[in-house]
PDB file of C-alpha atoms in Angstrom:
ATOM      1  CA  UNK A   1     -37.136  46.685 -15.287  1.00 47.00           C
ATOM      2  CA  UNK A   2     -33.762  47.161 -16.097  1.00 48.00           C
ATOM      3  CA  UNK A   3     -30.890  45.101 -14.810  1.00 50.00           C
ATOM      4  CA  UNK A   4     -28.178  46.764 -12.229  1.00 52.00           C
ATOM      5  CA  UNK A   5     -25.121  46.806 -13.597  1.00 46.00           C
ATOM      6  CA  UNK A   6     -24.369  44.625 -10.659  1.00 50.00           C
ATOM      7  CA  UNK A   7     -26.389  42.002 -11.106  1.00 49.00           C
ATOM      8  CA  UNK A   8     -25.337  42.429 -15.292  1.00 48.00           C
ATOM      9  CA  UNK A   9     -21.461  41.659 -13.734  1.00 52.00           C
ATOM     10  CA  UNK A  10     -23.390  38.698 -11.853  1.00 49.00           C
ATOM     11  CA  UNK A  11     -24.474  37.296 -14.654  1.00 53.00           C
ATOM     12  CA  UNK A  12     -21.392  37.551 -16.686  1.00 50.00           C
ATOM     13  CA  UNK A  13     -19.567  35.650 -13.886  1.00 48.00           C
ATOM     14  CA  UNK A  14     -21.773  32.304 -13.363  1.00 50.00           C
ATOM     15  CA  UNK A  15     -21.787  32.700 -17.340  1.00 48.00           C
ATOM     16  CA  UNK A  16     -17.768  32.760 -17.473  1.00 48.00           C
ATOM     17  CA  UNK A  17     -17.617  30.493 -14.320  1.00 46.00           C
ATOM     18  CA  UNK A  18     -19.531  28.065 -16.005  1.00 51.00           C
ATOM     19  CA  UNK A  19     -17.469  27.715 -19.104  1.00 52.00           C
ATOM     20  CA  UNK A  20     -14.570  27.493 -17.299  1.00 54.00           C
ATOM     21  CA  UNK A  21     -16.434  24.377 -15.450  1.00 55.00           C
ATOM     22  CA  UNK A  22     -17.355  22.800 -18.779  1.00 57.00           C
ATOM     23  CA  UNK A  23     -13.752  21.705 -19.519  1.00 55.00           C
ATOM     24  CA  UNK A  24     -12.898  20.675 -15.786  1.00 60.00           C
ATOM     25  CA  UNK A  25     -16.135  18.468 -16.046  1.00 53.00           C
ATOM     26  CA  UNK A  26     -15.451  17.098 -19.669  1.00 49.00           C
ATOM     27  CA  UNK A  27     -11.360  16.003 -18.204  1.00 51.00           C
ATOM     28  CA  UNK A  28     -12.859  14.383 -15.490  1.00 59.00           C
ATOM     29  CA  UNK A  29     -14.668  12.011 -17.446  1.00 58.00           C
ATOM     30  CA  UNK A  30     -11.998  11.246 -20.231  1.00 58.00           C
ATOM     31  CA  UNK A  31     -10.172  10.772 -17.111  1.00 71.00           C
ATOM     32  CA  UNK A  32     -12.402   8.150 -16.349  1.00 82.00           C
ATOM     33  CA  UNK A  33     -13.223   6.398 -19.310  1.00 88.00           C
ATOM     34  CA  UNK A  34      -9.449   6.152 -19.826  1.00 90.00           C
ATOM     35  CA  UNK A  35      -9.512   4.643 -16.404  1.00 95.00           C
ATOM     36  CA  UNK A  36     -11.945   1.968 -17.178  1.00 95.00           C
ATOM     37  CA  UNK A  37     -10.291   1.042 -20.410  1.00 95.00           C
ATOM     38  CA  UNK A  38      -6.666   0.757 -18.930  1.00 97.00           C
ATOM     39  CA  UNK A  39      -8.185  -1.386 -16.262  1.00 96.00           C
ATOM     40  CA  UNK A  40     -10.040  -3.722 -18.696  1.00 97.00           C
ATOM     41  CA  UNK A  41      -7.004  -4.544 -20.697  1.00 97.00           C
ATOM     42  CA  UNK A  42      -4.784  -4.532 -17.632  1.00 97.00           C
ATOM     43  CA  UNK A  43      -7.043  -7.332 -16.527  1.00 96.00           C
ATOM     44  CA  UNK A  44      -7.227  -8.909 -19.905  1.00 97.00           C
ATOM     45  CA  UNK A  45      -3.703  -8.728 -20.437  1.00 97.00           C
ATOM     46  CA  UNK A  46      -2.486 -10.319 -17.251  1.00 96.00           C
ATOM     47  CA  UNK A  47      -4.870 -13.225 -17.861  1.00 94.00           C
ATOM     48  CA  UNK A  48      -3.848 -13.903 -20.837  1.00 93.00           C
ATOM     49  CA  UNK A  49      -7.284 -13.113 -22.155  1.00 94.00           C
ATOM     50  CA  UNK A  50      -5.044 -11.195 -24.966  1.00 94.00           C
ATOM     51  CA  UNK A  51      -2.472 -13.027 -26.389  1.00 92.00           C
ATOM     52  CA  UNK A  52       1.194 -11.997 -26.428  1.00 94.00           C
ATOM     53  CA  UNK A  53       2.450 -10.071 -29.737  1.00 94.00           C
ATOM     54  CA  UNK A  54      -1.557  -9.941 -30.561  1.00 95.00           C
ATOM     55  CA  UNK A  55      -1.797  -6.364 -31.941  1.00 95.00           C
ATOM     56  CA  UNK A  56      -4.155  -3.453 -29.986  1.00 96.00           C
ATOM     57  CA  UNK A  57      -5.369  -1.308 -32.676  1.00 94.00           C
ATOM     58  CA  UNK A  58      -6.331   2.257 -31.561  1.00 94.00           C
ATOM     59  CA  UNK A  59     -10.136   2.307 -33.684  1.00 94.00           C
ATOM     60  CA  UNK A  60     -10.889  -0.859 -32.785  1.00 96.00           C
ATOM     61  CA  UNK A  61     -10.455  -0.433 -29.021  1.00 95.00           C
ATOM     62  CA  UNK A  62     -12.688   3.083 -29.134  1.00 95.00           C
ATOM     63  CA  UNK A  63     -15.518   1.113 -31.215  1.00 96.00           C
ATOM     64  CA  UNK A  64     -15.132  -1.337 -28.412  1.00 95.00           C
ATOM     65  CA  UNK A  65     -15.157   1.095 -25.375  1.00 94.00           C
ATOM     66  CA  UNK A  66     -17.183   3.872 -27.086  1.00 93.00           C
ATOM     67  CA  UNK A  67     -14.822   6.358 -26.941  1.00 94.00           C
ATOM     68  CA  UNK A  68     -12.239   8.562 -28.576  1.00 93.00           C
ATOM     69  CA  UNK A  69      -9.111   7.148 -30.205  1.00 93.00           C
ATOM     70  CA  UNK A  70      -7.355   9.515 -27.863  1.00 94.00           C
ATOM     71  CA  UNK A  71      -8.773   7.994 -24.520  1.00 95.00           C
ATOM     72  CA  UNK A  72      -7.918   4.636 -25.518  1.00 95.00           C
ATOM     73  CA  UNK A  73      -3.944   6.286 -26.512  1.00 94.00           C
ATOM     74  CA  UNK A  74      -3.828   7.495 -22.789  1.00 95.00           C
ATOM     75  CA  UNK A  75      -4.922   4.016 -21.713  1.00 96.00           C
ATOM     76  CA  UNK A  76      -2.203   2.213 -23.682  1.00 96.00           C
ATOM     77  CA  UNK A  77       0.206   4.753 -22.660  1.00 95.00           C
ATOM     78  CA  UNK A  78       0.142   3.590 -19.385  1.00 96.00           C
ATOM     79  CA  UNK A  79       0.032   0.448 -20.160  1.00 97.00           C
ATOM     80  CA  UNK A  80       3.197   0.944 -21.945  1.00 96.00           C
ATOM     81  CA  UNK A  81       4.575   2.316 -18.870  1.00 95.00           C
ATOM     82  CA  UNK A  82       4.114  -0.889 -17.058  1.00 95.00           C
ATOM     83  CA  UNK A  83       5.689  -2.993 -19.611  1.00 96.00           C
ATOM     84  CA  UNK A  84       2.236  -4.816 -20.496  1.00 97.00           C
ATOM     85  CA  UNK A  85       2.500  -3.294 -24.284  1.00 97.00           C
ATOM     86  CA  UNK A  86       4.876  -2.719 -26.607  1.00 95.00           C
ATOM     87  CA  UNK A  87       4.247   0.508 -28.171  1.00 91.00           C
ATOM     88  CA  UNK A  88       6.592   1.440 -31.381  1.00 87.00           C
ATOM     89  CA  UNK A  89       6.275   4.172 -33.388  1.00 82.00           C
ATOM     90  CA  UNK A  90       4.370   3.619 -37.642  1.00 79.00           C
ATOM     91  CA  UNK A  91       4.123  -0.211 -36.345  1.00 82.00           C
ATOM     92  CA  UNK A  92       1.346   0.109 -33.483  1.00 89.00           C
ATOM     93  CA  UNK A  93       0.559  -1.387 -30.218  1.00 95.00           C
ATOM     94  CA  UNK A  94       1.010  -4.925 -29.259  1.00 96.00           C
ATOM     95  CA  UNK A  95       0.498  -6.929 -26.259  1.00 97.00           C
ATOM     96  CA  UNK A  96       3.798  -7.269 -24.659  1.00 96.00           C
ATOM     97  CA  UNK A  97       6.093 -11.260 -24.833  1.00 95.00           C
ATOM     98  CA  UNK A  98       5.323 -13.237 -21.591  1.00 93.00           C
ATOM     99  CA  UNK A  99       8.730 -15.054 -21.490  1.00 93.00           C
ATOM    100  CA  UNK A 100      10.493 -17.871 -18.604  1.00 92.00           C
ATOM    101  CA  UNK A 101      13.495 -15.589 -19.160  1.00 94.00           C
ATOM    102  CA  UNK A 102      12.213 -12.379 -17.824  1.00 95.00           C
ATOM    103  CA  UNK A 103      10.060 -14.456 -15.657  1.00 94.00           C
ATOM    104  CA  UNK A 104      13.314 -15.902 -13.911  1.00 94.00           C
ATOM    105  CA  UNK A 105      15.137 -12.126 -13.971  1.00 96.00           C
ATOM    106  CA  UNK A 106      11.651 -10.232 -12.210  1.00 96.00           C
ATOM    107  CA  UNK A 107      12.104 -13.148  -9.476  1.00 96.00           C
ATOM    108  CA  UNK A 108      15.677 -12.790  -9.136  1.00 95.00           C
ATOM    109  CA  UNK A 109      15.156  -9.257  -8.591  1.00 96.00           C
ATOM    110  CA  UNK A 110      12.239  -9.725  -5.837  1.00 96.00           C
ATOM    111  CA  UNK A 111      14.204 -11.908  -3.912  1.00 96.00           C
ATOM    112  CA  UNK A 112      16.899  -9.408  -3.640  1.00 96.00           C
ATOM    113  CA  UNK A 113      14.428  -6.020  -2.973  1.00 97.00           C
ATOM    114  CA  UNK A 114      11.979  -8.136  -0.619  1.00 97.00           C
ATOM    115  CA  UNK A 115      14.585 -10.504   1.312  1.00 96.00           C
ATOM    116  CA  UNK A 116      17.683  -8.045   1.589  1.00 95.00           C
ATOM    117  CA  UNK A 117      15.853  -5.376   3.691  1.00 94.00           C
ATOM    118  CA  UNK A 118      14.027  -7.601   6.516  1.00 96.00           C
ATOM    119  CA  UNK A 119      16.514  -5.999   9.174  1.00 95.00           C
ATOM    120  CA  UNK A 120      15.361  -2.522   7.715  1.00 95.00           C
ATOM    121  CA  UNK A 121      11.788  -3.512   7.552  1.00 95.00           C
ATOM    122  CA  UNK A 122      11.305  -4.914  11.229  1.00 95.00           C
ATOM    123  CA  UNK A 123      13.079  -1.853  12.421  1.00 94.00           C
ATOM    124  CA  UNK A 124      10.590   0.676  10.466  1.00 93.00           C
ATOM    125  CA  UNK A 125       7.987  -1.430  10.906  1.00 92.00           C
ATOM    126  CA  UNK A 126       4.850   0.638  12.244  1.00 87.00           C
ATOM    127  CA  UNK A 127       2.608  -1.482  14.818  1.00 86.00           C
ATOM    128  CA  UNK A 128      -0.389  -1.857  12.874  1.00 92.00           C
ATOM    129  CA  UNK A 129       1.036  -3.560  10.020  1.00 95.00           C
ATOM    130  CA  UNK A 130       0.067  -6.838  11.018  1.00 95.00           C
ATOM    131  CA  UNK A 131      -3.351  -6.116  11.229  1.00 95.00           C
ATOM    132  CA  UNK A 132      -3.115  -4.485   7.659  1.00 96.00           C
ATOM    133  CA  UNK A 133      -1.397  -7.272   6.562  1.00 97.00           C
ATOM    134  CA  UNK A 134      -3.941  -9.845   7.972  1.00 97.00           C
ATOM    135  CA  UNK A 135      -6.655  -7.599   6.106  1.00 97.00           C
ATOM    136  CA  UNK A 136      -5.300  -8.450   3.055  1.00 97.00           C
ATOM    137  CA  UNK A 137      -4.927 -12.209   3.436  1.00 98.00           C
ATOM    138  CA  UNK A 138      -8.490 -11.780   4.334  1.00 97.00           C
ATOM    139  CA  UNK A 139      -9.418  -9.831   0.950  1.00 98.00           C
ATOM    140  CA  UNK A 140      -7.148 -13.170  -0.894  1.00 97.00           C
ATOM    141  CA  UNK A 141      -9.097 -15.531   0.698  1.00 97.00           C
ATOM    142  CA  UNK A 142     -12.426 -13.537  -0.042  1.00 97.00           C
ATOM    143  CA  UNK A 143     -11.390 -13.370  -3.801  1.00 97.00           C
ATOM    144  CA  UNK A 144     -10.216 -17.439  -4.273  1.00 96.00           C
ATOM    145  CA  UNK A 145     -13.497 -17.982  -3.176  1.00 96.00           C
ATOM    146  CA  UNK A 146     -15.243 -15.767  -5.859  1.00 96.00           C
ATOM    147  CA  UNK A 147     -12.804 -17.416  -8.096  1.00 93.00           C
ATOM    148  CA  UNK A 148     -11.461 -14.514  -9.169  1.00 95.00           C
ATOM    149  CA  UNK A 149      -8.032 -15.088  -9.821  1.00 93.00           C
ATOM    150  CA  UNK A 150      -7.566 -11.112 -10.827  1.00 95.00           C
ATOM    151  CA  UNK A 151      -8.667 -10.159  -7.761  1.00 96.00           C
ATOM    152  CA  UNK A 152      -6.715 -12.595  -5.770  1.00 96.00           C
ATOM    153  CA  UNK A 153      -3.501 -11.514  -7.988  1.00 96.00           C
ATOM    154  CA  UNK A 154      -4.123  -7.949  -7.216  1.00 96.00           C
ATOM    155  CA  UNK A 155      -4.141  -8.152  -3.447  1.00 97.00           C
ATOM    156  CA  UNK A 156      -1.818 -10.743  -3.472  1.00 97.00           C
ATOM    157  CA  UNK A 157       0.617  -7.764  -5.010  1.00 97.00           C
ATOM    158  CA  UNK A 158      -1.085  -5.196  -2.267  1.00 97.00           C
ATOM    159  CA  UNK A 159       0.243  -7.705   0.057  1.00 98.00           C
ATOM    160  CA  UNK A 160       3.686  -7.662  -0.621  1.00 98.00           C
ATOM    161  CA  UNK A 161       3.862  -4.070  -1.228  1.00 97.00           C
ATOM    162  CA  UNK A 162       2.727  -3.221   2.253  1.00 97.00           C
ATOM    163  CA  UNK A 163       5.016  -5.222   3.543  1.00 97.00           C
ATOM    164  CA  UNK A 164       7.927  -3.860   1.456  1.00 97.00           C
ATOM    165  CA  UNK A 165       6.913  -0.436   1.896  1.00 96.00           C
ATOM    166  CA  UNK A 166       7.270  -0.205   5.569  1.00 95.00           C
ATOM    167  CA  UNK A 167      11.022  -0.253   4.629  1.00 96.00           C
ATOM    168  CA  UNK A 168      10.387   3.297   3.459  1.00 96.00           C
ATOM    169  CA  UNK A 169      12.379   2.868   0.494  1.00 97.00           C
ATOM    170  CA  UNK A 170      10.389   4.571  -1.884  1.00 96.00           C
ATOM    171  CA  UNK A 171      12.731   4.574  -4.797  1.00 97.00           C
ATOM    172  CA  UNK A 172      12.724   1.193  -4.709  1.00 97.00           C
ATOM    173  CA  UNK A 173       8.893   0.068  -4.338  1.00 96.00           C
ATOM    174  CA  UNK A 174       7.873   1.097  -8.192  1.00 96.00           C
ATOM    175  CA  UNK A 175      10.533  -1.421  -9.070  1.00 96.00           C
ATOM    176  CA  UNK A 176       8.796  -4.101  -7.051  1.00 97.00           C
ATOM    177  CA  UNK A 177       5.240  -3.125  -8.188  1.00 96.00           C
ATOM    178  CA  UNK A 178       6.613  -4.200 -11.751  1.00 96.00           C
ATOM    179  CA  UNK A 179       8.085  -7.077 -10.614  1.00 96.00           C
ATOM    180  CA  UNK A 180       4.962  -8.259  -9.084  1.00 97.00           C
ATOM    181  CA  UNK A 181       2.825  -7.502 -11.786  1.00 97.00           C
ATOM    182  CA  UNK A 182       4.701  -9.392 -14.636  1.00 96.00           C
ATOM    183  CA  UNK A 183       5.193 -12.267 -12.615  1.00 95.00           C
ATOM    184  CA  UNK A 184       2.020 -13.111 -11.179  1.00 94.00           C
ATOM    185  CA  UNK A 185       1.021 -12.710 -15.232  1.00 95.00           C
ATOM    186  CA  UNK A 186       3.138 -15.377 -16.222  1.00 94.00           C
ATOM    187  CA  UNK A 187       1.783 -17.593 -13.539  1.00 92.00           C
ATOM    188  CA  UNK A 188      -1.296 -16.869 -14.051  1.00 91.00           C
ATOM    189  CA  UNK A 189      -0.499 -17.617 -17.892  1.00 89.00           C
ATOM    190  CA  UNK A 190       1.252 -20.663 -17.066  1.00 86.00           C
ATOM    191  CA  UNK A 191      -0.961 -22.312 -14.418  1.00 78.00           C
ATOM    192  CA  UNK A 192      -3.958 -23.599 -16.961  1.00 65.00           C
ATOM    193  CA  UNK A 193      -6.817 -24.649 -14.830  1.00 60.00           C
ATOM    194  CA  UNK A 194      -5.029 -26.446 -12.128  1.00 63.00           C
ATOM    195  CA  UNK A 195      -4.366 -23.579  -9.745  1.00 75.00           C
ATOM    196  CA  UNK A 196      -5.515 -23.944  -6.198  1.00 86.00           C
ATOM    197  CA  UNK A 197      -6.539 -19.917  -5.478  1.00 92.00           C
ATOM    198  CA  UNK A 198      -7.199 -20.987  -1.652  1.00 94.00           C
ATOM    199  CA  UNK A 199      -4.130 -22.713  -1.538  1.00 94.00           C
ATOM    200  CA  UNK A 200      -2.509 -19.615  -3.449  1.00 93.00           C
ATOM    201  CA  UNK A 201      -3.978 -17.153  -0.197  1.00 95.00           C
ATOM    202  CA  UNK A 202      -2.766 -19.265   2.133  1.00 96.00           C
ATOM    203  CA  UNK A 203       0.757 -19.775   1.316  1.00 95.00           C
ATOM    204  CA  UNK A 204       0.845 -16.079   2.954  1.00 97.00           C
ATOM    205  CA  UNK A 205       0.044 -17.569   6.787  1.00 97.00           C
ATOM    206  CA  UNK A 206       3.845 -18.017   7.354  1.00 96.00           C
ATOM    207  CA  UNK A 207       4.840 -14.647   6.328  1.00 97.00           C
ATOM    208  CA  UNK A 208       2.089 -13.242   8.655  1.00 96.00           C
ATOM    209  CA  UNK A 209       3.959 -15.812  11.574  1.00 96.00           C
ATOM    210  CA  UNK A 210       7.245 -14.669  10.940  1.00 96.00           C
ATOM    211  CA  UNK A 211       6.659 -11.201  11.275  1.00 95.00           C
ATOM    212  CA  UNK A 212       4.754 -11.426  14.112  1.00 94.00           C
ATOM    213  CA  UNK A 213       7.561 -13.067  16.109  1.00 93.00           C
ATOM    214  CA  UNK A 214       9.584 -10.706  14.378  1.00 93.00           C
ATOM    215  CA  UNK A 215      12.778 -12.589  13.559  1.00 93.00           C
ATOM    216  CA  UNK A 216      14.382 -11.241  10.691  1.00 95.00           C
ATOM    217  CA  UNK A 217      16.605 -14.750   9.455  1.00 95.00           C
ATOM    218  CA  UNK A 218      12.905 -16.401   9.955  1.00 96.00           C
ATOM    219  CA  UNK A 219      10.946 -13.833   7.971  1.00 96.00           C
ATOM    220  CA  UNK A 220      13.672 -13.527   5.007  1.00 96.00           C
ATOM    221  CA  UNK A 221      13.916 -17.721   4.674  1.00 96.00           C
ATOM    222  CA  UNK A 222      10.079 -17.495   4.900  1.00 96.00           C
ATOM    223  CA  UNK A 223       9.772 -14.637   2.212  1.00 96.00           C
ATOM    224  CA  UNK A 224      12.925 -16.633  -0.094  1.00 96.00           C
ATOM    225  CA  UNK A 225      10.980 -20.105  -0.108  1.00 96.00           C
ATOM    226  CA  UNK A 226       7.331 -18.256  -0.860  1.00 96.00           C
ATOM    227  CA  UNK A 227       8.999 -15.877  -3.461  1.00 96.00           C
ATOM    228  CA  UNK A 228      11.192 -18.599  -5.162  1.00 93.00           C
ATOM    229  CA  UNK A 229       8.458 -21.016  -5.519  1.00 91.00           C
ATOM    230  CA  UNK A 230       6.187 -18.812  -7.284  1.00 88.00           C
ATOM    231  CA  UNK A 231       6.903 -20.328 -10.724  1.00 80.00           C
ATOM    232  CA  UNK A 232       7.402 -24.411 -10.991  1.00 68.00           C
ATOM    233  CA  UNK A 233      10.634 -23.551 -13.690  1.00 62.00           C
ATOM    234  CA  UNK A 234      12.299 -26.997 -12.301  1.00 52.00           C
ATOM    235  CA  UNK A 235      15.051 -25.815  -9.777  1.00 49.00           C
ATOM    236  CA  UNK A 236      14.701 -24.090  -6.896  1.00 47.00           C
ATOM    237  CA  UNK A 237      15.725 -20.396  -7.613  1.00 44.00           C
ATOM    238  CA  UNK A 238      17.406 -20.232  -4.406  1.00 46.00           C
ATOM    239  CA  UNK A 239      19.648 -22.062  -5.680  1.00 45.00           C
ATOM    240  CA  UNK A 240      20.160 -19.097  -8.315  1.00 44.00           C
ATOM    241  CA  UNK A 241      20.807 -20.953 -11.458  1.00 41.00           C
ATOM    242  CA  UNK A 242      22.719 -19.691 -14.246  1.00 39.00           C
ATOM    243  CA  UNK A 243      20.193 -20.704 -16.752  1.00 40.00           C
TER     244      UNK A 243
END
């Protein structure tokens, strides 16, 4: 029996639909697997599992991840974005310098974004942030107990960024997020084995207090003490040495 032209057109459709699918399908999962590598090196490169200057060469990561040199350029593209690589052109891909110096600038610059705008903050404030807040101190203290310091460093950041955000200054918050990330890396890089991660989740508590009782000179001397003693560089950076 011959075919109406009807169902003929049918057929042509789910054909053409179905190539036009392919292509959607096959993004999706080099959207993925560029995902998952970014992710792993993020999470190498904050601990310090890769060294600083150590070079990131494009084959080697694809062997490594099985698959294309071209996912693993989208990962370190990113990366690149977030300062965590230093990409430069006919001389590769290295892991980016971990120095006290930038360490001491990205902290400058927190305490200025996250204690300059507690009036804002407490004014914008919405009235369940403190119980998102308290959620992640909870997820902290769930990850110090895994041990895992990633996870703790992560959250710890999610922390801070909820709380900053609800300043709705969104210009300003991608700033932060970098700040954040590069200096709980050199803590993390700096800490050896000694690091208390309970102790680390729990140094939040009096942020949490000071916001509830919502006093703003409390909350920005509480988030100035936590914020400047971060890093053990010697002096207190509140005291904003010239070093």
């Amino acid at each position: 029996m011959k075919a109406t032209v009807r169902e003929r057109n049918a057929g042509m459709v789910s054909v053409t639909l179905h190539h036009q699918a392919a292509p959607e399908v096959a993004a999706k999962a080099s959207g993925r697997r560029s995902e998952h590598v970014f992710s792993e090196l993020q999470r190498e490169i904050v601990l310090g599992l890769a060294e600083p200057d150590g070079a990131l060469i494009e084959l080697d990561l694809a062997q490594r991840f099985d698959c294309s040199q071209g996912t693993v350029r989208e990962a370190l593209m990113r990366l690149n974005e977030e300062g965590l690589v230093t990409r430069r052109p006919r001389r590769g891909t290295s892991v980016a310098p971990c120095r006290s110096a930038d360490a001491r600038a990205l902290i400058g610059l927190r305490l200025s974004i996250e204690c300059d705008n507690i009036g804002r903050l407490l004014r914008r404030a919405g009235g369940d942030l403190d119980e998102r807040l308290h959620a992640k101190l909870n997820d902290m203290r769930n990850a110090a107990r895994d041990a895992d310091e990633y996870g703790l460093a992560a959250h710890d950041r999610a922390f801070h960024l909820a709380l900053f955000e609800a300043a709705d200054l969104p210009l300003v918050a991608p700033i932060l997020r970098r700040c954040l990330l590069h200096v709980h890396r050199f803590k993390i890089m700096n800490s050896g084995q000694l690091r208390d991660l309970e102790e680390t989740a729990e140094r939040h508590v009096p942020i949490l207090d000071a916001l509830r009782a919502r006093e703003p000179d409390r909350l920005a001397e509480v988030l100035r003490h936590h914020i400047s003693t971060i890093v053990d560089f010697g002096p207190d950076l509140t005291e904003r040495s010239t070093q």
